[in-house]
Tab-separated table of C-alpha atoms and ligand atoms in Angstrom:
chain	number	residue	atom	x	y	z
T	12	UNK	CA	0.000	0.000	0.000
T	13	UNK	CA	1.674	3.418	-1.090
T	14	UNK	CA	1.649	6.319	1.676
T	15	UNK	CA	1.220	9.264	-0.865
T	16	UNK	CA	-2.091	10.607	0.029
T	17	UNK	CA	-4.067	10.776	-2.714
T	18	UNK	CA	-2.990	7.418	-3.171
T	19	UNK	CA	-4.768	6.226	0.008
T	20	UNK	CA	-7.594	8.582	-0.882
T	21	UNK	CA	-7.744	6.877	-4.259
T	22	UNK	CA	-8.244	3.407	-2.385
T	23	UNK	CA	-10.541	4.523	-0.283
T	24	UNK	CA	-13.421	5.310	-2.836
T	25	UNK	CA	-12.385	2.837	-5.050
T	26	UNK	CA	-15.241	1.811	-7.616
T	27	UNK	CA	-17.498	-0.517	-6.097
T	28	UNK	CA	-16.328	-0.042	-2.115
T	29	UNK	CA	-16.732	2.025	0.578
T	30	UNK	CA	-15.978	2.520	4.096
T	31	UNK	CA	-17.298	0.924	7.289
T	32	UNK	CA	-17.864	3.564	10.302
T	33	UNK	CA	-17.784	1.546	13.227
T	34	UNK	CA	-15.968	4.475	15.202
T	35	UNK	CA	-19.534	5.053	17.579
T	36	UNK	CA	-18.175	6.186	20.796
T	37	UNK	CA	-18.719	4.206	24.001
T	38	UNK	CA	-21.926	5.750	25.157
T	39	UNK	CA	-22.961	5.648	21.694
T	40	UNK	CA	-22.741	2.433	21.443
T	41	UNK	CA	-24.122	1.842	24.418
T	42	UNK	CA	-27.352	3.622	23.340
T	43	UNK	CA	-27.592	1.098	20.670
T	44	UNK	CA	-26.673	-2.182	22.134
T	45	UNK	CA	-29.363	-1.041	24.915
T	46	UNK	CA	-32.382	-1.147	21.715
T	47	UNK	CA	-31.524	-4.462	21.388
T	48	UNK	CA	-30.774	-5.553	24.867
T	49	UNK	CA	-27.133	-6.216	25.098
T	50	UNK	CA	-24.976	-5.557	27.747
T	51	UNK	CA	-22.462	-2.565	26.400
T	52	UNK	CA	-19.178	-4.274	28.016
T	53	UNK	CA	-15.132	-3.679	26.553
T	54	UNK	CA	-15.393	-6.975	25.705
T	55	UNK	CA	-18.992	-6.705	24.163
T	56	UNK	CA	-18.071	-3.953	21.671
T	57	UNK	CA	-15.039	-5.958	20.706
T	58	UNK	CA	-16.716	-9.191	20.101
T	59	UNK	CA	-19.255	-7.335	18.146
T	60	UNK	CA	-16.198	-4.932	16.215
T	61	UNK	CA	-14.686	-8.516	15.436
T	62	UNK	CA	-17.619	-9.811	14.229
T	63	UNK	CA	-17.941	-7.150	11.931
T	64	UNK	CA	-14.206	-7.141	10.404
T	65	UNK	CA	-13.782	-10.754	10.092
T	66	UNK	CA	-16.871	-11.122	8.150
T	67	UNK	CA	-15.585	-13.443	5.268
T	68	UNK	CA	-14.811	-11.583	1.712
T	69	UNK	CA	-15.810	-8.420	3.393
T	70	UNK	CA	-12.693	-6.651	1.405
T	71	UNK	CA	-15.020	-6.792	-1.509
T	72	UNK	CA	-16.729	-3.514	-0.539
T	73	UNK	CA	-15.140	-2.630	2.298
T	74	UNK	CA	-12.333	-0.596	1.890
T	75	UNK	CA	-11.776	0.959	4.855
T	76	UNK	CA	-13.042	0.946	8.477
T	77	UNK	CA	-12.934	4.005	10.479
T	78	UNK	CA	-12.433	2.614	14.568
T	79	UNK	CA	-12.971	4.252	17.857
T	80	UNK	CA	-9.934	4.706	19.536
T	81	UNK	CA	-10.909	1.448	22.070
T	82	UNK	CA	-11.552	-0.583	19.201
T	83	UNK	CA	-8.037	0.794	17.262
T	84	UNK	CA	-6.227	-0.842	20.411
T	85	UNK	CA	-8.493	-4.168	20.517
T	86	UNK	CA	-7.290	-7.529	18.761
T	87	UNK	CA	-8.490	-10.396	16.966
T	88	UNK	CA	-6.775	-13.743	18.782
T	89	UNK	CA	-3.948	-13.228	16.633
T	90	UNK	CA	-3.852	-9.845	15.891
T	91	UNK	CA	-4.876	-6.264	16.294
T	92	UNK	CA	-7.648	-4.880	14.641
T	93	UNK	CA	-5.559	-2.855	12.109
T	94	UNK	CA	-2.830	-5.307	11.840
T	95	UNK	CA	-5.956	-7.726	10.544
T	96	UNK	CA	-7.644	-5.167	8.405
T	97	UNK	CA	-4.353	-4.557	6.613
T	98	UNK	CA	-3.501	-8.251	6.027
T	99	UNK	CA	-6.997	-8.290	4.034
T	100	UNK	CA	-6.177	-5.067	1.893
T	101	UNK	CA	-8.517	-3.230	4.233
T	102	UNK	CA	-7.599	0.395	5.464
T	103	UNK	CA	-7.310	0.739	9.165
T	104	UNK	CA	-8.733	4.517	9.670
T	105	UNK	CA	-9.292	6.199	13.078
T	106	UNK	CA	-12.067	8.937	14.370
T	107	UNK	CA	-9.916	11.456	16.590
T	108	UNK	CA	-12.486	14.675	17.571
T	109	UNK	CA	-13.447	14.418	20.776
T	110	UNK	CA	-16.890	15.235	20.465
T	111	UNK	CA	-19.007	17.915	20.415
T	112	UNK	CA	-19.441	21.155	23.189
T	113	UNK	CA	-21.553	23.955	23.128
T	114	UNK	CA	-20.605	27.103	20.473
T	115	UNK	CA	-20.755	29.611	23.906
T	116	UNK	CA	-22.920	32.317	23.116
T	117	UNK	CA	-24.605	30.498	20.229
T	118	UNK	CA	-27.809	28.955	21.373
T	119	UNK	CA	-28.426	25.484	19.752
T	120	UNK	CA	-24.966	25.147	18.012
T	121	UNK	CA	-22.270	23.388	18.631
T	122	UNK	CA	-18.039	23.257	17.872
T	123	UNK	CA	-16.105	19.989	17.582
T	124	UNK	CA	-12.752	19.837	20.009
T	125	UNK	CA	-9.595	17.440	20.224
T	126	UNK	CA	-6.767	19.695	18.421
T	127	UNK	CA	-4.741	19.620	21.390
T	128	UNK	CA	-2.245	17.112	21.276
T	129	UNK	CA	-3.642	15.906	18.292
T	130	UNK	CA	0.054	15.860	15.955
T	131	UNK	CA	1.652	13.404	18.690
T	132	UNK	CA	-1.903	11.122	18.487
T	133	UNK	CA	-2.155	10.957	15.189
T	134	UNK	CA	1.918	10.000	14.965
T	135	UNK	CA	0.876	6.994	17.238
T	136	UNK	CA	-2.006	5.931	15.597
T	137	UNK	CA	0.176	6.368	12.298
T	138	UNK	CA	2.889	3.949	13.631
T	139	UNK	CA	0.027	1.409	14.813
T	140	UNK	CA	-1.205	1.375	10.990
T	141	UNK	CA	-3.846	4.488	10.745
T	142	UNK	CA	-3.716	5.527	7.187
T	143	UNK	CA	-6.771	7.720	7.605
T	144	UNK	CA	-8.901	9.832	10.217
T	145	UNK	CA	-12.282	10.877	10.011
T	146	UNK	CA	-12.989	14.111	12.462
T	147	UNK	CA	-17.026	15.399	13.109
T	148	UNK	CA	-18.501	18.522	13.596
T	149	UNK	CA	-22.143	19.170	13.388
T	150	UNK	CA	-24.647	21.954	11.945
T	151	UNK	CA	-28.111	21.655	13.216
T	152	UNK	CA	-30.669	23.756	10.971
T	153	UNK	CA	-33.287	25.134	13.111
T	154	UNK	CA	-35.012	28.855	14.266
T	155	UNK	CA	-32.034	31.407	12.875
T	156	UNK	CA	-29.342	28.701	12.717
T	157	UNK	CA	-26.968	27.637	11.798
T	158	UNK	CA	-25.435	31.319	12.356
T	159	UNK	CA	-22.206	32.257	9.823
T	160	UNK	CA	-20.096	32.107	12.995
T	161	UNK	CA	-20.620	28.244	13.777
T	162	UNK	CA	-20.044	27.575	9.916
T	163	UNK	CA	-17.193	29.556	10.190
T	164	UNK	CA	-15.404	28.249	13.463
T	165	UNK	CA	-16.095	24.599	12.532
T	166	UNK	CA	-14.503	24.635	9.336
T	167	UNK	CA	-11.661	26.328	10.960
T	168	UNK	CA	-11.067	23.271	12.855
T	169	UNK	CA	-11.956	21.307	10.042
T	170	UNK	CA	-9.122	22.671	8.836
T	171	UNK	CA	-6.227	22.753	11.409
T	172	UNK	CA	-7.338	18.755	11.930
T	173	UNK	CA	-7.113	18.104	8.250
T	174	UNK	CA	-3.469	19.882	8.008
T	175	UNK	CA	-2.133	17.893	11.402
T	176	UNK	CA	-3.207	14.894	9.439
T	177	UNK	CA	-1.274	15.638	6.728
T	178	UNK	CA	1.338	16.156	8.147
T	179	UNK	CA	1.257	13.030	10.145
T	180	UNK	CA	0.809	10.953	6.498
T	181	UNK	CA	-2.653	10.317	7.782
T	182	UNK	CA	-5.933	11.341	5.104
T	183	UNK	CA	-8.586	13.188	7.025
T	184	UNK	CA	-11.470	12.588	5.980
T	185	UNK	CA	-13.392	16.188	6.700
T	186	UNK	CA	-17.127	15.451	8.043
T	187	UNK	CA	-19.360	18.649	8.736
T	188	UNK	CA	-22.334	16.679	8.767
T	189	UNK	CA	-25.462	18.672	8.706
T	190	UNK	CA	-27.982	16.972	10.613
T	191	UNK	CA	-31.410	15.137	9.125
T	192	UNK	CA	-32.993	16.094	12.806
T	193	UNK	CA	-35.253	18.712	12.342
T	194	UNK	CA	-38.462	20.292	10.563
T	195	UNK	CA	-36.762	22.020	8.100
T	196	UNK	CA	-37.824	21.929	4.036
T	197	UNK	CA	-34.952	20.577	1.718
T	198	UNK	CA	-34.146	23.717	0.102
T	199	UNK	CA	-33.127	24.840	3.323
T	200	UNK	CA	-31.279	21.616	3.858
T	201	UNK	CA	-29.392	22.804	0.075
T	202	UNK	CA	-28.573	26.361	1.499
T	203	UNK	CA	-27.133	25.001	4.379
T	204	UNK	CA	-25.206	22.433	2.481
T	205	UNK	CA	-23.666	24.769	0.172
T	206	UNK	CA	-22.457	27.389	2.403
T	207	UNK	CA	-21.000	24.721	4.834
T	208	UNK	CA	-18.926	23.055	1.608
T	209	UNK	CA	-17.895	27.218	0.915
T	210	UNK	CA	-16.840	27.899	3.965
T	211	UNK	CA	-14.786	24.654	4.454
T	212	UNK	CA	-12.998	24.257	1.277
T	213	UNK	CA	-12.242	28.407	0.970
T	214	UNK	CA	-10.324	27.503	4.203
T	215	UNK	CA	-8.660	24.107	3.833
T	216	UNK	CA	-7.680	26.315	0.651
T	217	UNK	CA	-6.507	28.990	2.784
T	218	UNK	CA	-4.579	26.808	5.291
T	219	UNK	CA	-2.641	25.106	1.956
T	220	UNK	CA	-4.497	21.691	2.945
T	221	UNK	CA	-3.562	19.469	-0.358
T	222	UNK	CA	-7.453	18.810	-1.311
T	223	UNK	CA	-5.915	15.491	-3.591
T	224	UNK	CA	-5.556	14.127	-0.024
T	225	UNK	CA	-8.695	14.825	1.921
T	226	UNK	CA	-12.575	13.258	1.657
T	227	UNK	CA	-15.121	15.000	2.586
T	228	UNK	CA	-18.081	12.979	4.652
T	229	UNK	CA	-21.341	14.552	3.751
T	230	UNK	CA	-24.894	14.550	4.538
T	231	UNK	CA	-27.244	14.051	1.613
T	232	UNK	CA	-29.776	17.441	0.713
T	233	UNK	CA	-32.928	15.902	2.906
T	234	UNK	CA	-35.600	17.618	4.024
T	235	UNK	CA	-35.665	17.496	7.733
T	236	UNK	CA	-36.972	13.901	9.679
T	237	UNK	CA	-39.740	15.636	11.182
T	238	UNK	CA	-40.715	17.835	8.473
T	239	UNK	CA	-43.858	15.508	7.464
T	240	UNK	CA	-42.446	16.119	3.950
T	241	UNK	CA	-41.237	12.317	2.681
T	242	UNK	CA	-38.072	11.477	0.846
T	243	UNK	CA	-38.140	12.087	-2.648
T	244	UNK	CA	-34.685	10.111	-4.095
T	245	UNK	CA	-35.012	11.747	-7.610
T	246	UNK	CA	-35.040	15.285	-5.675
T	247	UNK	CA	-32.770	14.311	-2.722
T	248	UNK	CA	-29.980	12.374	-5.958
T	249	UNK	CA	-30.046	15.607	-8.380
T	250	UNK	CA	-30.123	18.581	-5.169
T	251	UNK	CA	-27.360	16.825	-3.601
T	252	UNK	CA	-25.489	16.251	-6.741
T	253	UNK	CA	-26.368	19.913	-7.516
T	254	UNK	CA	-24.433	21.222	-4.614
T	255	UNK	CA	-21.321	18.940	-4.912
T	256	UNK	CA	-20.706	19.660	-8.626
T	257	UNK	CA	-21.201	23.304	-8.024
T	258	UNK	CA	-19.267	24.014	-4.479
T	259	UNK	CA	-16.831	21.199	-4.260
T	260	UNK	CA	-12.959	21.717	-5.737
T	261	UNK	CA	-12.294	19.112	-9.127
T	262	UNK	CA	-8.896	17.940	-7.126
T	263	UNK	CA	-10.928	16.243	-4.032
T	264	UNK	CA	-9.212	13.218	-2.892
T	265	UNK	CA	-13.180	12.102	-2.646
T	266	UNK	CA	-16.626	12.107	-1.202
T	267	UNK	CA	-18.006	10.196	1.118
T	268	UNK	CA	-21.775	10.237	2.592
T	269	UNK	CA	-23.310	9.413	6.092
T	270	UNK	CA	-26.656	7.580	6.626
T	271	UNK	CA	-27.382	10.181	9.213
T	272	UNK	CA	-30.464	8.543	10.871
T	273	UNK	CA	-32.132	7.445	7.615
T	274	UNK	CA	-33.575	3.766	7.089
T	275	UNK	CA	-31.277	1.477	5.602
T	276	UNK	CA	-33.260	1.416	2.612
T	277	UNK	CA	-33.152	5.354	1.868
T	278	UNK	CA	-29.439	5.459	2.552
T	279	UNK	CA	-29.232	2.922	-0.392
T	280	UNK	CA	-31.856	3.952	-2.554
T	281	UNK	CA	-30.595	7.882	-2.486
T	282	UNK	CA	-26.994	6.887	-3.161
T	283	UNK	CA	-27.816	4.622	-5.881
T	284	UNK	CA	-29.340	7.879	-7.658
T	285	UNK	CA	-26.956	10.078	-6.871
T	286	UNK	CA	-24.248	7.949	-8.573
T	287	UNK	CA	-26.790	6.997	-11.561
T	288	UNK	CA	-26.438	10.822	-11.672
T	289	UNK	CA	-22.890	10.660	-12.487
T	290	UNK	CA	-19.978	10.883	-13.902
T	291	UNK	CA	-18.328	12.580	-11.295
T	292	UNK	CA	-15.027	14.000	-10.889
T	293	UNK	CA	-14.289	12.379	-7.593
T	294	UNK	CA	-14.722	8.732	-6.316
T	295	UNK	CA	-18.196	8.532	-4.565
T	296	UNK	CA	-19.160	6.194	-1.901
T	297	UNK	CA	-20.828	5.505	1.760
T	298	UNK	CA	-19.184	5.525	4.777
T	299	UNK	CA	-21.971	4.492	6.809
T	300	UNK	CA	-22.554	3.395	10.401
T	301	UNK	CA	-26.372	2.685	11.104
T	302	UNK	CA	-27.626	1.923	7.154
T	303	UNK	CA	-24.821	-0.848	7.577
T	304	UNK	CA	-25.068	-2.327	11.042
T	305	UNK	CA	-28.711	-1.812	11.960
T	306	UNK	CA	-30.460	-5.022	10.487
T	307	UNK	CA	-26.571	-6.448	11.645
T	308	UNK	CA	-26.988	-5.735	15.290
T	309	UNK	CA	-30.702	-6.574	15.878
T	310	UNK	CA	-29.899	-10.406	14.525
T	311	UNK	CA	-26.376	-10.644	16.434
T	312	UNK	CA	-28.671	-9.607	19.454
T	313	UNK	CA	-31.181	-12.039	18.656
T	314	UNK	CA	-28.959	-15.152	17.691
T	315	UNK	CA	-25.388	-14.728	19.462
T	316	UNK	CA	-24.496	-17.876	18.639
T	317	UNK	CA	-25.050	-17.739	15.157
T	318	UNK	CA	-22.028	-15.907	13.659
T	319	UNK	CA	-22.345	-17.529	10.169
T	320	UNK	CA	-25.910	-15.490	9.557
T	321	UNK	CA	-24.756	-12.418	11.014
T	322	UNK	CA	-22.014	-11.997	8.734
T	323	UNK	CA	-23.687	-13.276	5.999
T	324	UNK	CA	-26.609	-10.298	6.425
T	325	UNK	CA	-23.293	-7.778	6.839
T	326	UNK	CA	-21.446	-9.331	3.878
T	327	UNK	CA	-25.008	-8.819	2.163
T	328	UNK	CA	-24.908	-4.910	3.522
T	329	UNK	CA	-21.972	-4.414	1.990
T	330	UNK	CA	-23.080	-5.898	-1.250
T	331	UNK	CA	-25.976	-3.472	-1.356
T	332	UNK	CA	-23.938	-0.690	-0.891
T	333	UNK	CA	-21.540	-1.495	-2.989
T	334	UNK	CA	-23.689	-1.915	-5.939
T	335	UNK	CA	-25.512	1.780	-4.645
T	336	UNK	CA	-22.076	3.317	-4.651
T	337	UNK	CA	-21.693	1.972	-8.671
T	338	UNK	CA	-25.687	3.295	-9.335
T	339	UNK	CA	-26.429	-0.616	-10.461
T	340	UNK	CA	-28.556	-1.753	-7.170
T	341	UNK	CA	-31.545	-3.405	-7.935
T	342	UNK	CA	-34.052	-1.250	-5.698
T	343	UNK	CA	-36.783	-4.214	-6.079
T	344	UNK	CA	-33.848	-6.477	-3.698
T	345	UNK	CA	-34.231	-3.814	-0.710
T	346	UNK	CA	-36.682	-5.718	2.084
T	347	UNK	CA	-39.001	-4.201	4.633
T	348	UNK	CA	-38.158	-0.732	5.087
T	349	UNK	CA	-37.021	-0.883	9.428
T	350	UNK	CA	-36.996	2.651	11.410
T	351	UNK	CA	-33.518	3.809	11.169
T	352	UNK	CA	-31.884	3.936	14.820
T	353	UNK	CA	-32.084	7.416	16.672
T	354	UNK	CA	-29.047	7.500	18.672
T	355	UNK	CA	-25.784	9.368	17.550
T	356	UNK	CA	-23.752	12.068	19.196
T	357	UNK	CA	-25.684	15.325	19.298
Z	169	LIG	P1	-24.260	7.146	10.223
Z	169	LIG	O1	-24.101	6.479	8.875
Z	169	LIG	O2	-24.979	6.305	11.223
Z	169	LIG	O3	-24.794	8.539	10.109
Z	169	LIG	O4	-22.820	7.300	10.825
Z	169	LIG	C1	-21.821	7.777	10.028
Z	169	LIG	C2	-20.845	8.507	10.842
Z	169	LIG	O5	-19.702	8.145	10.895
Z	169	LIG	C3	-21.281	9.714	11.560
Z	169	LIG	O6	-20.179	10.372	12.076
């Protein structure tokens, strides 16, 4: 595996692949083992993380796997996690923000933190096999928000994260994820969208960040969860490509999206269009977290034993995704459309 950036970046949205988030934080993930009635234990995450990155011929779609820093450290019986992943021509990537606090004097909004410190993390995480990082900060749309200022400060930090990673050899992937919560209409979801993507990319410009070498994570242009208003994919695929074409520099490394709290199904479907919608100039793929593992976890939960199914409905995931991230998924495949799972960092 090369170490020149856009090398790695190249990898990462390779045609067909994409990337498996499984970088929820402990309380996060204790939210969601809690739906489905398992204990949330060190050892419980890892056997589940395992689970997960062992699943046979996974390396077919999966490119990459963004861990928690617990699960960076954990180990097969034979190996760490990363040491694994590489061994199957699987990127070993690592979430390093340290969540979210309030934007002080900016009611409702909030700023990522974790710069300090961060050059001598990422230079361990690098050693341990980390080729890429994946840092969140979060826009809610609501009453009067979100203000310039919280734009503003959180691609600032955006920023300084993506240029430590550089530096480090390490791709950041960039994620300003503006969030699905909310009643707002999608046009306002498209505003938001844009001026977040202008505001980060004018300074990861600014701050010399080589764009060949950074992936943006995005949100898709929805129209807010509790808006009553229901997805339209045609709308949702040509808005969203809309505002990529239009905002996003030619010489991104690539784009990623989240699932964000929509239904397996919808995360599929609307990425399918989107890259129907194509060409594009960058590689385009998921990196998803609950449109992957949601069907995954409620069976694990159900049938522990039963290791062979479980990874057979991931492998399956994958599959779907895969073949969404190419535009050639057969919609009329997708099953019974579940409720997407609430919980993620707010
Ligand atoms: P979801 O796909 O569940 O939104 O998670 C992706 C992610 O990594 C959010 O930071």
């Amino acid at each position: 595996m090369s170490d020149n950036l856009a090398d790695i970046a190249r990898s990462l949205v390779a045609k067909g692949k994409g990337i498996l988030a499984a970088d929820e934080s402990s309380p996060t993930c204790a939210k969601r083992f809690d739906l489905v009635g398992i204990e949330c234990t060190e050892e419980t995450r890892r056997e589940y993380r395992e689970l997960l990155l062992t699943t046979p011929e996974a390396s077919q779609h999966m490119s990459g796997v963004i861990h928690f820093d617990e699960t960076f450290w954990q180990s097969t019986d034979s190996q760490t996690f990363p040491e694994y992943l590489k061994s199957q021509n699987i990127i070993p990537g690592i979430k390093v923000d340290k969540g979210l606090i309030p934007l002080d004097k900016f009611e409702g909004e909030k700023i990522s933190q974790g710069l300090d410190g961060l050059k001598e993390r990422m230079d361990k995480y690098f050693e341990s096999g980390a080729r890429f990082a994946k840092w969140r900060s979060v826009i809610a749309i609501g009453d009067g928000i979100p203000t310039p200022q919280c734009i503003q400060a959180n691609a600032f930090v955006l920023t300084r994260y993506a240029a430590i990673c550089q530096a480090a050899g390490i791709v950041p992937i960039v994620e300003p994820e503006v969030l699905y919560d909310g009643t707002h209409t999608i046009d306002s979801c498209y505003e938001t969208i844009i001026k977040v993507y202008d505001a980060l990319f004018g300074s990861l410009r600014e701050y010399r960040v080589d764009m060949s070498g950074v992936i943006l994570k995005t949100s898709m242009v929805l129209p807010g969860k509790t808006s009553g208003i229901s997805i339209n994919y045609d709308e949702v695929a040509e808005k969203t490509v809309k505002a990529l074409h239009e905002h996003l520099p030619q010489d991104l490394g690539g784009v990623v999206f989240l699932s964000g709290g929509q239904t397996s199904n919808d995360a599929f479907i609307n990425l399918n269009r989107i890259a129907k919608l194509g060409p594009h100039p960058w590689g385009l793929t998921f990196s998803y977290s609950r449109a992957l593992q949601d069907p995954v976890l409620k069976l694990w939960a159900k049938d522990r034993e039963n290791k062979k199914a479980v990874q057979e409905l991931f492998a399956n995931q994958l599959r779907l995704a895969g073949a969404a991230s190419l535009g050639e998924l057969n919609e009329s495949e997708l099953h019974d459309n579940t409720e997407a799972t609430k919980s993620q960092d707010l």
